[in-house]
Coordinates of C-alpha atoms in Angstrom, one line a residue:
M1 CA 51.8 105.0 38.2
S2 CA 53.7 108.2 39.2
E3 CA 56.2 107.7 42.4
Y4 CA 56.0 111.1 44.1
P5 CA 59.1 112.0 46.4
Q6 CA 59.0 111.4 50.1
G7 CA 57.7 114.3 51.9
W8 CA 55.9 115.9 48.9
P9 CA 52.2 117.2 49.7
P10 CA 49.5 115.2 48.4
V11 CA 48.6 115.9 44.8
L12 CA 46.1 112.9 44.7
V13 CA 43.0 112.5 46.2
S14 CA 44.0 109.0 47.7
Q15 CA 47.3 110.7 48.8
F16 CA 45.2 113.3 50.9
L17 CA 42.9 110.8 52.4
V18 CA 45.6 108.6 53.8
Q19 CA 48.2 111.0 54.6
H20 CA 47.9 110.4 58.2
A21 CA 48.1 106.6 57.7
T22 CA 51.8 106.4 58.3
A23 CA 52.1 108.3 61.7
N24 CA 48.7 106.7 63.1
P25 CA 48.2 103.2 61.3
D26 CA 46.4 102.1 64.4
R27 CA 44.1 105.0 64.8
L28 CA 40.4 104.1 63.9
A29 CA 39.8 105.6 60.5
V30 CA 36.0 104.5 59.9
I31 CA 33.2 103.1 62.0
A32 CA 30.8 101.7 59.6
P33 CA 27.7 99.4 60.1
T34 CA 29.9 96.7 58.6
G35 CA 32.6 97.1 61.4
S36 CA 35.2 99.4 62.4
Y37 CA 38.8 99.8 60.4
T38 CA 42.0 101.4 61.2
Y39 CA 43.9 103.5 58.8
A40 CA 46.5 100.7 58.1
E41 CA 43.4 98.6 57.3
L42 CA 41.9 101.1 55.1
V43 CA 45.1 101.4 53.0
S44 CA 45.5 97.7 52.9
A45 CA 42.2 97.2 51.4
A46 CA 42.5 100.0 49.1
K47 CA 46.0 98.3 47.6
S48 CA 44.0 94.9 47.5
Y49 CA 41.2 96.6 45.7
Q50 CA 43.5 98.1 43.4
S51 CA 45.3 95.2 42.3
V52 CA 42.1 93.4 41.5
L53 CA 40.8 96.2 39.2
L54 CA 44.2 96.2 37.4
A55 CA 44.0 92.4 37.3
A56 CA 40.6 92.7 35.6
G57 CA 42.1 94.8 32.9
L58 CA 41.1 98.4 33.8
R59 CA 43.0 100.9 32.8
H60 CA 43.9 104.6 33.4
G61 CA 40.8 106.6 32.5
D62 CA 38.3 104.0 33.0
A63 CA 35.1 104.8 34.7
V64 CA 34.0 102.9 37.9
V65 CA 30.5 103.3 38.8
V66 CA 29.8 102.6 42.4
R67 CA 26.2 101.7 43.7
M68 CA 26.5 101.0 47.4
D69 CA 26.0 102.7 51.0
P70 CA 28.7 105.1 52.4
G71 CA 31.3 102.9 54.3
F72 CA 34.7 101.6 54.5
E73 CA 34.2 99.8 51.0
A74 CA 33.2 102.7 49.1
L75 CA 36.4 104.7 50.4
A76 CA 38.7 101.9 49.6
V77 CA 37.2 101.9 45.9
L78 CA 37.7 105.7 46.0
I79 CA 41.5 105.5 47.1
A80 CA 42.1 102.4 44.7
C81 CA 40.4 104.3 42.0
S82 CA 42.7 107.4 42.7
E83 CA 46.0 105.7 42.8
T84 CA 45.2 103.9 39.4
G85 CA 43.9 106.8 37.4
L86 CA 40.3 105.2 37.2
V87 CA 37.5 107.6 37.4
Y88 CA 35.1 107.1 40.4
V89 CA 31.6 107.6 39.7
P90 CA 29.6 107.1 42.9
S91 CA 25.9 106.5 42.9
T92 CA 23.3 106.2 45.8
A93 CA 22.7 102.7 47.0
D94 CA 18.8 103.1 46.3
A95 CA 19.4 104.9 42.8
P96 CA 16.7 103.3 40.1
M97 CA 18.6 100.9 37.9
R98 CA 17.5 102.7 35.0
R99 CA 19.3 105.8 36.3
V100 CA 22.4 103.8 37.1
A101 CA 22.3 102.4 33.6
A102 CA 21.9 105.6 32.1
V103 CA 25.0 106.8 34.0
C104 CA 27.2 103.5 33.1
D105 CA 26.2 104.2 29.4
Q106 CA 27.3 107.8 29.4
T107 CA 30.5 106.9 31.0
N108 CA 31.1 103.9 28.9
A109 CA 31.7 102.3 32.1
R110 CA 33.3 98.7 32.0
I111 CA 32.4 97.9 35.6
L112 CA 30.0 98.4 38.3
I113 CA 30.8 97.9 42.0
T114 CA 28.3 97.1 44.4
S115 CA 27.6 95.1 47.8
P116 CA 27.0 91.4 47.6
G117 CA 23.3 90.6 47.2
S118 CA 22.0 93.4 45.2
E119 CA 19.3 93.3 42.8
T120 CA 19.6 92.8 39.0
L121 CA 22.4 95.0 37.7
P122 CA 23.0 96.6 34.3
A123 CA 24.8 94.3 31.8
L124 CA 28.4 95.4 31.8
P125 CA 31.4 93.5 31.1
L126 CA 32.6 93.4 34.8
T127 CA 30.7 93.6 38.0
G128 CA 32.7 94.1 41.4
F129 CA 31.3 93.1 44.8
A130 CA 33.0 94.6 47.5
S131 CA 32.8 93.5 51.4
G132 CA 35.2 94.4 54.0
R133 CA 38.7 93.8 52.6
E134 CA 37.7 91.9 49.9
L135 CA 36.7 92.9 46.3
K136 CA 35.5 90.2 43.7
V137 CA 35.1 90.9 40.0
V138 CA 33.0 88.5 37.9
G139 CA 32.7 88.6 34.2
E140 CA 35.0 88.8 30.8
P141 CA 38.0 91.1 31.4
P142 CA 37.7 93.6 28.6
A143 CA 40.7 94.4 26.4
P144 CA 42.8 97.0 27.7
S145 CA 41.7 100.4 26.3
G146 CA 45.0 102.3 26.1
P147 CA 48.6 102.5 27.4
D148 CA 49.7 102.4 30.8
R149 CA 49.8 106.1 32.0
D150 CA 51.2 108.0 35.0
V151 CA 48.4 109.4 37.5
L152 CA 48.7 113.1 37.5
E153 CA 47.1 115.9 39.4
S154 CA 45.5 117.2 36.2
D155 CA 43.8 114.0 35.7
V156 CA 40.0 113.2 36.3
A157 CA 39.5 112.1 39.9
Y158 CA 35.7 111.7 40.0
V159 CA 32.5 112.5 38.3
I160 CA 29.3 113.1 40.2
F161 CA 26.0 113.0 38.5
T162 CA 23.5 115.3 39.6
S163 CA 19.9 116.1 38.1
G164 CA 19.8 117.4 34.7
S165 CA 17.0 119.7 33.0
T166 CA 16.9 117.6 30.0
G167 CA 15.9 114.4 31.9
V168 CA 19.5 113.0 31.6
P169 CA 21.8 113.1 34.5
K170 CA 24.3 115.5 34.3
G171 CA 27.9 114.7 35.3
V172 CA 30.3 117.2 37.2
V173 CA 33.9 116.2 36.4
M174 CA 36.5 117.0 38.8
S175 CA 40.3 116.6 38.8
H176 CA 42.6 115.8 41.6
R177 CA 44.1 119.2 41.7
A178 CA 40.6 120.8 41.8
A179 CA 39.4 118.4 44.5
L180 CA 42.5 119.0 46.8
V181 CA 42.0 122.8 46.7
A182 CA 38.7 122.2 48.2
F183 CA 39.8 119.3 50.5
R184 CA 42.4 121.4 52.2
A185 CA 40.2 124.6 52.9
I186 CA 37.5 121.8 54.1
A187 CA 39.8 120.2 56.5
H188 CA 41.1 123.3 57.8
A189 CA 37.6 125.3 58.2
C190 CA 35.9 122.1 59.6
D191 CA 38.6 121.6 62.3
A192 CA 37.4 118.0 62.8
R193 CA 36.7 116.6 66.4
E194 CA 37.6 113.0 67.2
R195 CA 34.5 111.4 66.0
V196 CA 32.7 112.9 62.9
A197 CA 29.4 111.4 61.9
S198 CA 28.5 111.2 58.1
V199 CA 24.8 110.7 57.0
A200 CA 25.5 112.1 53.3
P201 CA 24.5 109.4 50.4
L202 CA 27.3 107.9 48.3
G203 CA 26.1 110.1 45.1
F204 CA 26.3 113.4 46.8
D205 CA 29.5 115.4 47.0
F206 CA 28.9 116.2 50.7
N207 CA 30.1 112.3 51.1
L208 CA 33.5 113.4 49.9
F209 CA 33.4 116.5 52.0
D210 CA 32.8 114.5 55.1
A211 CA 35.8 112.1 54.2
A212 CA 38.1 115.2 53.5
A213 CA 37.1 117.1 56.5
T214 CA 37.8 113.9 58.8
L215 CA 40.5 111.7 57.2
G216 CA 42.2 115.0 56.0
R217 CA 42.8 115.5 59.8
G218 CA 43.4 112.0 60.9
R219 CA 40.3 111.7 62.7
T220 CA 37.7 108.9 62.7
L221 CA 34.5 108.9 60.3
V222 CA 31.5 107.4 61.8
Y223 CA 29.0 106.3 58.8
L224 CA 25.7 106.1 60.2
P225 CA 23.2 103.3 58.8
R226 CA 21.3 105.0 56.1
S227 CA 18.0 103.3 57.2
R228 CA 18.4 105.3 60.6
Y229 CA 18.3 108.7 58.6
L230 CA 14.4 108.5 58.2
H231 CA 13.9 107.4 61.7
P232 CA 15.1 110.3 63.9
R233 CA 15.0 108.5 67.4
L234 CA 17.2 105.7 66.0
L235 CA 19.6 108.2 64.4
L236 CA 19.9 109.8 67.7
E237 CA 20.6 106.5 69.4
Q238 CA 23.4 106.0 67.1
L239 CA 24.9 109.5 67.5
I240 CA 24.8 108.9 71.5
V241 CA 26.3 105.1 71.1
N242 CA 29.1 106.3 68.7
R243 CA 29.8 109.3 70.7
V244 CA 29.8 111.8 67.9
E245 CA 31.6 114.8 68.4
Q246 CA 30.8 116.6 65.3
L247 CA 27.8 116.1 62.9
H248 CA 27.6 117.0 59.1
C249 CA 24.5 117.2 57.8
V250 CA 21.8 119.1 55.7
P251 CA 19.7 121.5 57.9
S252 CA 16.6 119.3 56.9
L253 CA 18.1 116.5 59.3
W254 CA 18.1 118.9 62.3
S255 CA 14.5 119.8 61.5
L256 CA 13.7 116.2 61.7
L257 CA 15.6 115.6 64.9
L258 CA 14.1 118.6 66.6
R259 CA 10.6 117.6 65.6
H260 CA 10.8 114.3 67.0
C261 CA 13.7 114.0 69.3
A262 CA 13.5 117.5 71.2
D263 CA 13.1 116.2 74.3
R264 CA 16.2 113.8 74.1
L265 CA 18.7 116.0 72.4
G266 CA 20.2 116.8 75.7
E267 CA 21.6 113.4 75.8
L268 CA 23.9 114.3 72.8
T269 CA 26.6 115.0 75.6
T270 CA 29.7 114.4 73.4
L271 CA 28.3 116.7 70.6
R272 CA 30.2 119.8 70.0
R273 CA 30.1 121.0 66.4
T274 CA 27.6 120.6 63.5
V275 CA 28.8 121.5 60.0
T276 CA 25.4 122.0 57.5
G277 CA 25.6 122.4 54.1
G278 CA 23.5 121.4 50.7
E279 CA 20.7 123.9 51.2
E280 CA 19.7 127.0 53.1
L281 CA 20.3 127.0 56.9
P282 CA 17.3 129.1 58.2
V283 CA 17.6 131.1 61.1
S284 CA 14.4 129.9 63.1
L285 CA 16.1 126.5 63.0
V286 CA 19.5 127.6 64.4
R287 CA 17.5 129.4 67.1
R288 CA 15.5 126.1 68.0
L289 CA 19.0 124.2 67.8
R290 CA 20.7 126.4 70.2
A291 CA 17.8 126.4 72.6
A292 CA 18.1 122.6 72.6
L293 CA 21.9 122.5 72.5
P294 CA 23.2 126.0 73.9
D295 CA 26.8 125.5 73.4
L296 CA 26.7 124.0 70.0
D297 CA 29.0 125.4 67.5
V298 CA 27.3 125.8 64.0
L299 CA 29.4 126.1 60.7
N300 CA 27.4 126.8 57.6
A301 CA 29.1 125.6 54.5
Y302 CA 28.4 126.9 51.3
G303 CA 29.2 125.7 47.6
P304 CA 27.9 123.9 44.6
T305 CA 29.0 120.4 43.3
E306 CA 31.0 122.0 41.0
S307 CA 33.5 123.3 43.4
I308 CA 32.6 121.2 46.6
C309 CA 32.6 124.1 48.9
C310 CA 33.8 127.7 48.6
A311 CA 32.5 129.5 51.8
F312 CA 32.1 128.8 55.4
Y313 CA 30.3 131.0 58.1
R314 CA 30.5 130.3 61.7
V315 CA 27.1 131.1 63.2
P316 CA 27.6 133.7 66.4
N317 CA 26.1 132.3 69.5
P318 CA 23.7 133.9 70.3
V319 CA 22.0 134.6 67.0
P320 CA 21.8 138.2 66.6
A321 CA 18.2 139.4 67.3
G322 CA 17.6 141.1 63.9
W323 CA 18.8 138.3 61.6
T324 CA 16.3 137.1 59.1
A325 CA 19.2 134.9 57.2
V326 CA 22.2 133.2 58.1
P327 CA 25.1 134.4 55.8
I328 CA 27.0 132.4 53.2
G329 CA 30.0 134.0 54.6
R330 CA 33.3 134.6 52.9
H331 CA 35.2 132.4 50.4
H332 CA 38.0 130.2 51.8
P333 CA 41.6 131.0 50.7
G334 CA 41.5 128.9 47.4
C335 CA 38.9 130.8 45.8
E336 CA 37.1 134.1 45.3
L337 CA 33.6 134.9 45.3
M338 CA 32.1 137.9 43.4
L339 CA 28.6 139.4 42.5
V340 CA 27.7 140.4 38.9
D341 CA 24.7 142.2 37.7
G342 CA 22.5 141.7 34.7
D343 CA 24.9 143.3 32.5
G344 CA 27.9 141.0 33.3
M345 CA 29.4 143.9 35.5
P346 CA 31.1 143.2 39.0
I347 CA 29.0 144.7 41.8
D348 CA 31.2 146.3 44.6
R349 CA 28.3 147.8 46.6
P350 CA 26.8 146.1 49.6
G351 CA 22.9 145.6 49.5
V352 CA 22.7 145.0 45.8
V353 CA 21.4 141.7 44.7
G354 CA 23.8 139.9 41.9
E355 CA 24.6 136.7 40.5
V356 CA 27.2 134.6 42.4
Y357 CA 30.3 134.0 40.3
L358 CA 33.2 131.8 41.7
R359 CA 36.9 132.1 40.8
S360 CA 38.7 129.3 41.9
A361 CA 41.4 126.4 41.2
A362 CA 38.8 124.0 42.6
L363 CA 36.5 124.4 39.8
F364 CA 35.3 121.3 37.8
N365 CA 36.4 120.5 34.4
G366 CA 33.0 120.7 32.9
Y367 CA 29.9 118.3 32.6
W368 CA 30.7 115.0 31.3
R369 CA 30.4 115.1 27.2
A370 CA 28.2 118.1 27.6
P371 CA 30.1 121.0 26.0
E372 CA 27.2 123.5 25.6
L373 CA 26.2 122.9 29.2
T374 CA 29.8 123.6 30.1
A375 CA 30.1 126.8 28.1
R376 CA 27.1 128.3 29.8
A377 CA 28.4 127.4 33.4
L378 CA 32.3 128.4 32.9
V379 CA 32.5 132.0 31.4
P380 CA 35.2 134.6 30.9
D381 CA 36.2 136.5 34.3
P382 CA 34.2 139.5 34.2
V383 CA 36.8 141.4 36.2
A384 CA 39.6 140.3 33.7
P385 CA 38.3 138.8 30.5
W386 CA 41.6 139.3 28.8
S387 CA 43.0 136.7 31.1
E388 CA 41.5 133.5 29.4
Q389 CA 40.6 132.5 32.8
R390 CA 37.0 130.7 33.0
V391 CA 34.8 131.4 36.4
L392 CA 31.6 129.6 37.2
R393 CA 28.3 131.0 37.3
I394 CA 26.9 129.4 40.3
G395 CA 23.1 130.6 39.4
D396 CA 22.6 131.7 43.0
L397 CA 21.6 135.3 43.8
A398 CA 23.0 136.8 47.0
V399 CA 23.8 140.1 48.4
T400 CA 26.9 141.6 50.2
G401 CA 26.8 142.5 53.8
P402 CA 29.0 143.0 57.0
D403 CA 29.4 139.0 57.3
G404 CA 30.3 138.5 53.8
L405 CA 27.4 137.1 51.2
T406 CA 23.7 136.2 52.2
F407 CA 21.8 133.9 49.8
V408 CA 18.5 135.6 48.2
G409 CA 17.6 132.9 45.8
R410 CA 18.1 131.0 42.6
Q411 CA 18.2 132.2 38.9
D412 CA 16.8 129.2 37.5
H413 CA 14.5 126.2 38.4
Q414 CA 17.1 124.3 40.1
V415 CA 16.5 123.6 43.9
Q416 CA 18.0 121.6 46.9
I417 CA 16.0 118.8 48.5
Y418 CA 17.8 117.3 51.6
G419 CA 20.8 118.7 50.1
N420 CA 20.5 117.1 46.8
R421 CA 20.3 119.3 43.5
V422 CA 17.0 118.8 41.7
E423 CA 16.0 120.0 38.2
L424 CA 12.4 120.5 38.3
E425 CA 12.1 120.2 34.7
E426 CA 13.6 116.6 34.9
V427 CA 10.8 115.8 37.3
E428 CA 8.0 117.4 35.3
R429 CA 9.6 115.4 31.9
C430 CA 9.2 112.0 34.1
L431 CA 5.8 112.8 34.9
G432 CA 4.5 113.8 31.8
G433 CA 5.6 110.3 30.5
A434 CA 3.3 108.8 33.0
P435 CA 0.1 106.9 31.7
G436 CA -2.9 109.5 31.9
V437 CA -0.9 112.7 32.4
I438 CA -1.5 115.4 30.0
E439 CA 1.1 117.9 31.4
A440 CA 2.6 118.5 35.1
G441 CA 4.4 121.2 36.8
V442 CA 6.8 120.6 39.9
V443 CA 7.5 123.4 42.5
H444 CA 9.7 123.7 45.4
V445 CA 7.6 124.5 48.6
R446 CA 9.2 125.2 52.2
K447 CA 7.0 124.0 55.0
G448 CA 8.5 125.3 58.1
D449 CA 12.0 124.2 58.0
E450 CA 11.3 121.6 55.4
H451 CA 11.8 121.4 51.9
L452 CA 9.2 119.7 49.6
L453 CA 8.5 118.8 45.9
M454 CA 4.8 119.4 45.1
A455 CA 3.3 118.5 41.5
G456 CA 0.5 119.8 39.9
V457 CA -1.0 117.2 37.2
V458 CA -3.4 117.6 34.6
S459 CA -4.6 114.0 33.7
D460 CA -7.4 112.5 31.4
G461 CA -9.0 110.9 34.5
E462 CA -8.8 110.3 38.1
L463 CA -5.5 111.2 39.6
D464 CA -3.8 107.9 40.8
S465 CA -1.1 109.3 43.2
A466 CA 0.2 105.8 44.0
A467 CA 0.7 105.1 40.3
L468 CA 2.5 108.3 39.8
R469 CA 4.8 107.9 42.9
S470 CA 5.6 104.5 41.4
H471 CA 6.4 105.7 37.9
C472 CA 8.6 108.3 39.1
G473 CA 10.3 106.2 41.8
A474 CA 11.3 103.8 38.6
Q475 CA 13.2 106.4 37.0
L476 CA 14.3 109.3 39.4
A477 CA 16.2 109.1 42.9
K478 CA 13.9 109.1 45.9
Y479 CA 14.7 112.7 46.9
M480 CA 13.3 113.5 43.5
V481 CA 9.9 111.8 43.7
P482 CA 7.3 114.7 44.8
A483 CA 6.0 114.4 47.9
R484 CA 2.4 115.2 47.0
F485 CA 0.5 115.2 43.8
V486 CA -2.5 117.7 43.3
P487 CA -5.1 117.5 40.5
L488 CA -5.5 120.5 38.3
A489 CA -7.7 121.4 35.6
E490 CA -4.8 123.3 34.1
L491 CA -1.3 124.6 35.0
P492 CA -1.2 128.2 35.4
L493 CA 0.6 130.2 32.5
T494 CA 2.7 133.4 32.4
P495 CA 1.3 136.0 29.5
A496 CA 4.1 134.4 27.4
G497 CA 2.4 131.0 27.9
K498 CA 5.2 129.6 29.9
L499 CA 4.5 127.7 33.4
D500 CA 3.8 130.3 36.2
R501 CA 5.8 128.6 38.7
S502 CA 5.0 131.5 41.3
R503 CA 1.3 131.1 40.8
L504 CA 1.4 127.1 40.8
R505 CA 3.6 127.5 44.3
E506 CA 0.5 129.4 45.6
L507 CA -2.1 127.0 44.3
L508 CA -0.3 124.0 45.9
S509 CA 0.7 125.4 48.9
R510 CA -2.8 126.2 50.0
E511 CA -4.3 123.1 48.6
P512 CA -5.9 121.3 51.4
A513 CA -6.8 118.1 49.9
A514 CA -4.1 117.5 48.0
V515 CA -3.4 114.0 47.1
G516 CA -0.4 112.6 48.8

């Protein structure tokens, strides 16, 4: 392991997250459903976990799949992996075992770490159970996979698997160097208050965003119980009881709170700021939010998993009267956003729609063992193709205005549901494998401030919505399961014979008797 000189700036994810531990060891780092922990306790647990992982025979470059709720234990695993050169691969606690097994298989994982009492797990050489400061590993230690190596900033820090259009989860590979470029910008822009609440699932990059924003400033990260997320009034109680000063969440969460708890939002007397991301922030939502909390500072964060975050925009108060969309804003100092036209040429005129490209040291290495996908996403810099520098085609469409970029739409069939990336083709492929289904089309529909997936299904008999939901739930993450299934005689097609998603969206949006 590399020993960096005293006083060097952080170059590893672990170093960034615990950089304030020496000066403030007794400050609370984490408040979680399992307890409250200081920075000193976090460092101590991470070192203990690290020793256990090394004793189990894991070595530099080995993948460590983690399936649990966000909290102290997951943070300790992340820090331990970072210090040891292991690759941290987070998964949500409710991810179907079939999906977790697919991730383990893709990464050749030797170990899956979870919480005690978890259900039947994929068959791996090792299984770890993390609880508080203790990590227990059971199984047969594998033979070391290679020589000991130093941990460098160019090494892979983590892999986050998102929805893939082929039906197989797509792994976004991030190095320590790329992560820290984003982490520094996040910590600076979010300027965390004393207590920051996080509701992001472990397998979502917003979870890492929250850790960087909070621990990177030496503040306290409050992990709210995941079960509260779906019960707005219980979530509100947690925000009040924990005296949260800053809430990080997807806009959809605020929509839920406004719908069910508008009469009580005034009780959030300590809340000063919210940072939203993961999906488009509607102007109407900001206006409703400011009506309930007039002095709330609203920061809109933008960026794909492949860079964590690349732009921030502080929403003015009051919201300008003529606004129809909240801007993305301008890129942070560690990157550059540009718009490119259909011919691959940069757009330098305001008001012209173009595809968003990102140039940054905070870019991912590529997709895990998917060179063709990587080549389509990382392309030559259109401004300086001779430089051999690769830039990211984000796939979003935007226009330039006085406040920077404003999001217009997507180039492909990828959507965001509760901040999670969903490839519609993956959901369709899953539905197509259900008994009795002839074909299916899935679209993203917006109902007010809510984002829903709806499926049109052609079947050989009566549509069984419960059976379809169960079938999807066994293979897909919960956020990928359509909210409604609508029986159709046939799917609408374009003249070229392809699924007409615009027409399907119209059909499903007006369907009054859709099967839920």
